[in-house]
PDB file of C-alpha atoms in Angstrom:
ATOM      1  CA  UNK Y 284     -18.578  -2.316  11.346  1.00 88.00           C
ATOM      2  CA  UNK Y 285     -16.811  -1.263   8.121  1.00 91.00           C
ATOM      3  CA  UNK Y 286     -13.655  -0.396  10.040  1.00 91.00           C
ATOM      4  CA  UNK Y 287     -13.584  -3.777  11.778  1.00 94.00           C
ATOM      5  CA  UNK Y 288     -13.970  -5.640   8.466  1.00 96.00           C
ATOM      6  CA  UNK Y 289     -11.273  -3.501   6.832  1.00 96.00           C
ATOM      7  CA  UNK Y 290      -8.781  -3.911   9.680  1.00 96.00           C
ATOM      8  CA  UNK Y 291      -9.464  -7.660   9.822  1.00 97.00           C
ATOM      9  CA  UNK Y 292      -8.722  -8.034   6.096  1.00 97.00           C
ATOM     10  CA  UNK Y 293      -5.552  -5.969   6.434  1.00 98.00           C
ATOM     11  CA  UNK Y 294      -4.353  -8.098   9.347  1.00 97.00           C
ATOM     12  CA  UNK Y 295      -5.038 -11.305   7.409  1.00 98.00           C
ATOM     13  CA  UNK Y 296      -3.004  -9.935   4.491  1.00 97.00           C
ATOM     14  CA  UNK Y 297      -0.224  -8.962   6.891  1.00 96.00           C
ATOM     15  CA  UNK Y 298      -0.130 -12.437   8.432  1.00 97.00           C
ATOM     16  CA  UNK Y 299      -0.200 -14.312   5.138  1.00 96.00           C
ATOM     17  CA  UNK Y 300       2.431 -12.152   3.446  1.00 94.00           C
ATOM     18  CA  UNK Y 301       4.848 -12.231   6.373  1.00 91.00           C
ATOM     19  CA  UNK Y 302       4.324 -15.916   7.124  1.00 92.00           C
ATOM     20  CA  UNK Y 303       4.083 -17.380   3.611  1.00 91.00           C
ATOM     21  CA  UNK Y 304       5.319 -14.530   1.348  1.00 89.00           C
ATOM     22  CA  UNK Y 305       2.054 -14.996  -0.524  1.00 91.00           C
ATOM     23  CA  UNK Y 306      -1.503 -13.739  -0.112  1.00 95.00           C
ATOM     24  CA  UNK Y 307      -4.644 -15.485  -1.313  1.00 96.00           C
ATOM     25  CA  UNK Y 308      -5.729 -13.641  -4.463  1.00 95.00           C
ATOM     26  CA  UNK Y 309      -9.393 -13.213  -3.470  1.00 96.00           C
ATOM     27  CA  UNK Y 310      -8.417 -11.046  -0.510  1.00 97.00           C
ATOM     28  CA  UNK Y 311      -7.512  -8.155  -2.828  1.00 97.00           C
ATOM     29  CA  UNK Y 312     -10.999  -7.718  -4.368  1.00 97.00           C
ATOM     30  CA  UNK Y 313     -12.439  -8.107  -0.862  1.00 97.00           C
ATOM     31  CA  UNK Y 314     -10.024  -5.434   0.355  1.00 97.00           C
ATOM     32  CA  UNK Y 315     -10.997  -3.085  -2.484  1.00 97.00           C
ATOM     33  CA  UNK Y 316     -14.669  -3.649  -1.661  1.00 96.00           C
ATOM     34  CA  UNK Y 317     -14.052  -3.012   2.030  1.00 97.00           C
ATOM     35  CA  UNK Y 318     -12.166   0.209   1.198  1.00 96.00           C
ATOM     36  CA  UNK Y 319     -15.077   1.400  -0.935  1.00 96.00           C
ATOM     37  CA  UNK Y 320     -17.564   0.421   1.795  1.00 95.00           C
ATOM     38  CA  UNK Y 321     -15.521   2.215   4.480  1.00 94.00           C
ATOM     39  CA  UNK Y 322     -15.133   5.413   2.465  1.00 92.00           C
ATOM     40  CA  UNK Y 323     -18.457   5.291   0.602  1.00 91.00           C
ATOM     41  CA  UNK Y 324     -19.841   8.600   1.936  1.00 90.00           C
ATOM     42  CA  UNK Y 325     -16.927  10.694   0.670  1.00 89.00           C
ATOM     43  CA  UNK Y 326     -15.699   8.516  -2.197  1.00 89.00           C
ATOM     44  CA  UNK Y 327     -15.094  10.283  -5.495  1.00 92.00           C
ATOM     45  CA  UNK Y 328     -14.344   8.015  -8.441  1.00 91.00           C
ATOM     46  CA  UNK Y 329     -12.309  10.764 -10.070  1.00 95.00           C
ATOM     47  CA  UNK Y 330      -9.944  10.640  -7.090  1.00 94.00           C
ATOM     48  CA  UNK Y 331      -9.707   6.841  -7.306  1.00 94.00           C
ATOM     49  CA  UNK Y 332      -8.852   7.221 -11.007  1.00 95.00           C
ATOM     50  CA  UNK Y 333      -6.122   9.789 -10.225  1.00 96.00           C
ATOM     51  CA  UNK Y 334      -4.697   7.453  -7.577  1.00 96.00           C
ATOM     52  CA  UNK Y 335      -4.707   4.647 -10.143  1.00 95.00           C
ATOM     53  CA  UNK Y 336      -2.904   6.877 -12.632  1.00 96.00           C
ATOM     54  CA  UNK Y 337      -0.330   7.713  -9.965  1.00 96.00           C
ATOM     55  CA  UNK Y 338       0.311   3.996  -9.402  1.00 95.00           C
ATOM     56  CA  UNK Y 339       0.437   3.356 -13.152  1.00 94.00           C
ATOM     57  CA  UNK Y 340       3.002   6.152 -13.524  1.00 95.00           C
ATOM     58  CA  UNK Y 341       5.135   4.754 -10.678  1.00 93.00           C
ATOM     59  CA  UNK Y 342       5.014   1.196 -11.994  1.00 91.00           C
ATOM     60  CA  UNK Y 343       5.839   2.337 -15.529  1.00 92.00           C
ATOM     61  CA  UNK Y 344       8.712   4.464 -14.224  1.00 93.00           C
ATOM     62  CA  UNK Y 345      10.014   1.550 -12.180  1.00 90.00           C
ATOM     63  CA  UNK Y 346       9.787  -0.724 -15.236  1.00 90.00           C
ATOM     64  CA  UNK Y 347      11.718   1.775 -17.369  1.00 92.00           C
ATOM     65  CA  UNK Y 348      14.341   2.283 -14.666  1.00 91.00           C
ATOM     66  CA  UNK Y 349      14.916  -1.436 -14.065  1.00 89.00           C
ATOM     67  CA  UNK Y 350      14.900  -2.190 -17.798  1.00 89.00           C
ATOM     68  CA  UNK Y 351      17.445   0.567 -18.370  1.00 91.00           C
ATOM     69  CA  UNK Y 352      19.673  -0.777 -15.588  1.00 88.00           C
ATOM     70  CA  UNK Y 353      19.466  -4.350 -16.879  1.00 85.00           C
ATOM     71  CA  UNK Y 354      19.732  -3.225 -20.517  1.00 89.00           C
ATOM     72  CA  UNK Y 355      16.671  -5.297 -21.470  1.00 88.00           C
ATOM     73  CA  UNK Y 356      12.923  -4.972 -21.055  1.00 88.00           C
ATOM     74  CA  UNK Y 357      12.130  -6.315 -17.594  1.00 84.00           C
ATOM     75  CA  UNK Y 358       8.763  -7.182 -16.076  1.00 84.00           C
ATOM     76  CA  UNK Y 359       8.854  -5.761 -12.546  1.00 83.00           C
ATOM     77  CA  UNK Y 360       6.588  -8.514 -11.219  1.00 81.00           C
ATOM     78  CA  UNK Y 361       9.316 -11.051 -11.937  1.00 79.00           C
ATOM     79  CA  UNK Y 362      11.621 -10.648  -8.984  1.00 76.00           C
ATOM     80  CA  UNK Y 363      11.127  -7.001  -8.053  1.00 80.00           C
ATOM     81  CA  UNK Y 364       7.472  -6.440  -7.167  1.00 84.00           C
ATOM     82  CA  UNK Y 365       4.999  -9.268  -6.702  1.00 88.00           C
ATOM     83  CA  UNK Y 366       1.491  -9.269  -8.147  1.00 91.00           C
ATOM     84  CA  UNK Y 367       0.210  -9.220  -4.564  1.00 92.00           C
ATOM     85  CA  UNK Y 368       2.068  -5.970  -3.883  1.00 94.00           C
ATOM     86  CA  UNK Y 369       0.660  -4.402  -7.036  1.00 93.00           C
ATOM     87  CA  UNK Y 370      -2.884  -5.594  -6.299  1.00 96.00           C
ATOM     88  CA  UNK Y 371      -2.608  -4.315  -2.736  1.00 97.00           C
ATOM     89  CA  UNK Y 372      -1.586  -0.786  -3.674  1.00 96.00           C
ATOM     90  CA  UNK Y 373      -4.416  -0.712  -6.230  1.00 96.00           C
ATOM     91  CA  UNK Y 374      -6.978  -2.121  -3.764  1.00 97.00           C
ATOM     92  CA  UNK Y 375      -6.383   0.617  -1.171  1.00 97.00           C
ATOM     93  CA  UNK Y 376      -6.760   3.519  -3.624  1.00 96.00           C
ATOM     94  CA  UNK Y 377     -10.397   4.202  -2.568  1.00 95.00           C
ATOM     95  CA  UNK Y 378      -9.249   4.989   0.981  1.00 93.00           C
ATOM     96  CA  UNK Y 379      -7.396   8.179   0.125  1.00 92.00           C
ATOM     97  CA  UNK Y 380      -7.626  11.490  -1.626  1.00 90.00           C
ATOM     98  CA  UNK Y 381      -4.791  11.835  -4.131  1.00 92.00           C
ATOM     99  CA  UNK Y 382      -2.436  13.913  -1.966  1.00 89.00           C
ATOM    100  CA  UNK Y 383      -3.080  11.611   1.006  1.00 88.00           C
ATOM    101  CA  UNK Y 384      -2.406   8.609  -1.215  1.00 94.00           C
ATOM    102  CA  UNK Y 385       0.924  10.008  -2.357  1.00 93.00           C
ATOM    103  CA  UNK Y 386       1.889  10.617   1.291  1.00 89.00           C
ATOM    104  CA  UNK Y 387       0.620   7.153   2.268  1.00 93.00           C
ATOM    105  CA  UNK Y 388       2.536   5.449  -0.525  1.00 94.00           C
ATOM    106  CA  UNK Y 389       5.744   7.379   0.163  1.00 94.00           C
ATOM    107  CA  UNK Y 390       5.794   7.165   3.951  1.00 93.00           C
ATOM    108  CA  UNK Y 391       4.315   3.661   3.878  1.00 94.00           C
ATOM    109  CA  UNK Y 392       7.133   2.462   1.655  1.00 94.00           C
ATOM    110  CA  UNK Y 393       9.743   4.054   3.912  1.00 95.00           C
ATOM    111  CA  UNK Y 394       8.109   2.516   7.008  1.00 94.00           C
ATOM    112  CA  UNK Y 395       7.888  -0.843   5.240  1.00 93.00           C
ATOM    113  CA  UNK Y 396      11.630  -0.807   4.608  1.00 91.00           C
ATOM    114  CA  UNK Y 397      12.302   0.229   8.206  1.00 92.00           C
ATOM    115  CA  UNK Y 398      10.036  -2.515   9.591  1.00 89.00           C
ATOM    116  CA  UNK Y 399      11.745  -5.066   7.378  1.00 89.00           C
ATOM    117  CA  UNK Y 400      15.222  -3.978   8.438  1.00 88.00           C
ATOM    118  CA  UNK Y 401      14.171  -4.142  12.082  1.00 87.00           C
ATOM    119  CA  UNK Y 402      12.492  -7.554  12.052  1.00 82.00           C
ATOM    120  CA  UNK Y 403      14.202  -9.491   9.271  1.00 76.00           C
ATOM    121  CA  UNK Y 404      17.690  -9.632  10.739  1.00 71.00           C
ATOM    122  CA  UNK Y 405      19.369 -12.942  10.182  1.00 64.00           C
ATOM    123  CA  UNK Y 406      16.466 -14.196   8.108  1.00 66.00           C
ATOM    124  CA  UNK Y 407      17.771 -15.704   4.883  1.00 64.00           C
ATOM    125  CA  UNK Y 408      15.082 -14.265   2.606  1.00 67.00           C
ATOM    126  CA  UNK Y 409      15.873 -11.431   0.252  1.00 74.00           C
ATOM    127  CA  UNK Y 410      12.256 -10.482  -0.449  1.00 82.00           C
ATOM    128  CA  UNK Y 411      10.256  -7.942   1.510  1.00 88.00           C
ATOM    129  CA  UNK Y 412       6.621  -8.725   2.352  1.00 92.00           C
ATOM    130  CA  UNK Y 413       5.645  -5.297   1.034  1.00 93.00           C
ATOM    131  CA  UNK Y 414       1.861  -5.842   0.971  1.00 95.00           C
ATOM    132  CA  UNK Y 415       2.024  -7.326   4.460  1.00 95.00           C
ATOM    133  CA  UNK Y 416       3.993  -4.515   6.017  1.00 95.00           C
ATOM    134  CA  UNK Y 417       1.988  -1.896   4.121  1.00 96.00           C
ATOM    135  CA  UNK Y 418      -1.140  -3.556   5.527  1.00 97.00           C
ATOM    136  CA  UNK Y 419       0.222  -2.927   9.001  1.00 95.00           C
ATOM    137  CA  UNK Y 420       0.919   0.700   8.076  1.00 94.00           C
ATOM    138  CA  UNK Y 421      -2.661   0.904   6.763  1.00 95.00           C
ATOM    139  CA  UNK Y 422      -4.054  -0.364  10.064  1.00 96.00           C
ATOM    140  CA  UNK Y 423      -2.065   2.301  11.918  1.00 93.00           C
ATOM    141  CA  UNK Y 424      -3.353   4.916   9.469  1.00 91.00           C
ATOM    142  CA  UNK Y 425      -6.966   3.838  10.000  1.00 92.00           C
ATOM    143  CA  UNK Y 426      -6.603   3.902  13.780  1.00 91.00           C
ATOM    144  CA  UNK Y 427      -4.799   7.266  13.862  1.00 88.00           C
ATOM    145  CA  UNK Y 428      -6.429   8.920  10.817  1.00 81.00           C
ATOM    146  CA  UNK Y 429      -7.356  12.166  12.542  1.00 78.00           C
ATOM    147  CA  UNK Y 430      -3.927  12.736  14.091  1.00 80.00           C
ATOM    148  CA  UNK Y 431      -2.134  11.856  10.839  1.00 74.00           C
ATOM    149  CA  UNK Y 432      -4.338  14.185   8.787  1.00 71.00           C
ATOM    150  CA  UNK Y 433      -3.657  17.052  11.208  1.00 75.00           C
ATOM    151  CA  UNK Y 434       0.081  16.383  10.888  1.00 75.00           C
ATOM    152  CA  UNK Y 435      -0.028  16.517   7.077  1.00 68.00           C
ATOM    153  CA  UNK Y 436      -2.168  19.661   7.145  1.00 71.00           C
ATOM    154  CA  UNK Y 437       0.539  21.165   9.318  1.00 75.00           C
ATOM    155  CA  UNK Y 438       3.201  20.100   6.790  1.00 71.00           C
ATOM    156  CA  UNK Y 439       1.209  21.717   3.984  1.00 70.00           C
ATOM    157  CA  UNK Y 440       1.037  25.024   5.877  1.00 70.00           C
ATOM    158  CA  UNK Y 441      -2.661  24.760   6.839  1.00 62.00           C
ATOM    159  CA  UNK Y 442      -3.501  24.931  10.491  1.00 56.00           C
TER     160      UNK Y 442
END
């Protein structure tokens, strides 16, 4: 039941972000709650905190980088990253252990860019529905969790 609720929320976020380039704000707390519910048995709050620190570090680094490039302090949520994208990557932190989250964020971002390049040809918009595409990546992760985890164990040298 938890998986169905979680996948449904992710698909709603995907649809709204791709269609309207906006997601209703209340979906993000619902998503966080669904992630906690889905992973409740093995959830460690220390891991969620580390994942949050990882995101904080990335967002701070991105802010510094963009501010340096523009030669003025720049808020990344004004034209670079939307609040929905930020809320999404925070909401899914309970789904992953820290190493898995780093892999998810990295490969998810790469896949998001690839999906956008594939499907946004000729479309006049310059923005990427990051939360929407990452929702789709999340659905794939949830469906193929076991196979993906075996692949990353293989990459880490464990068999």
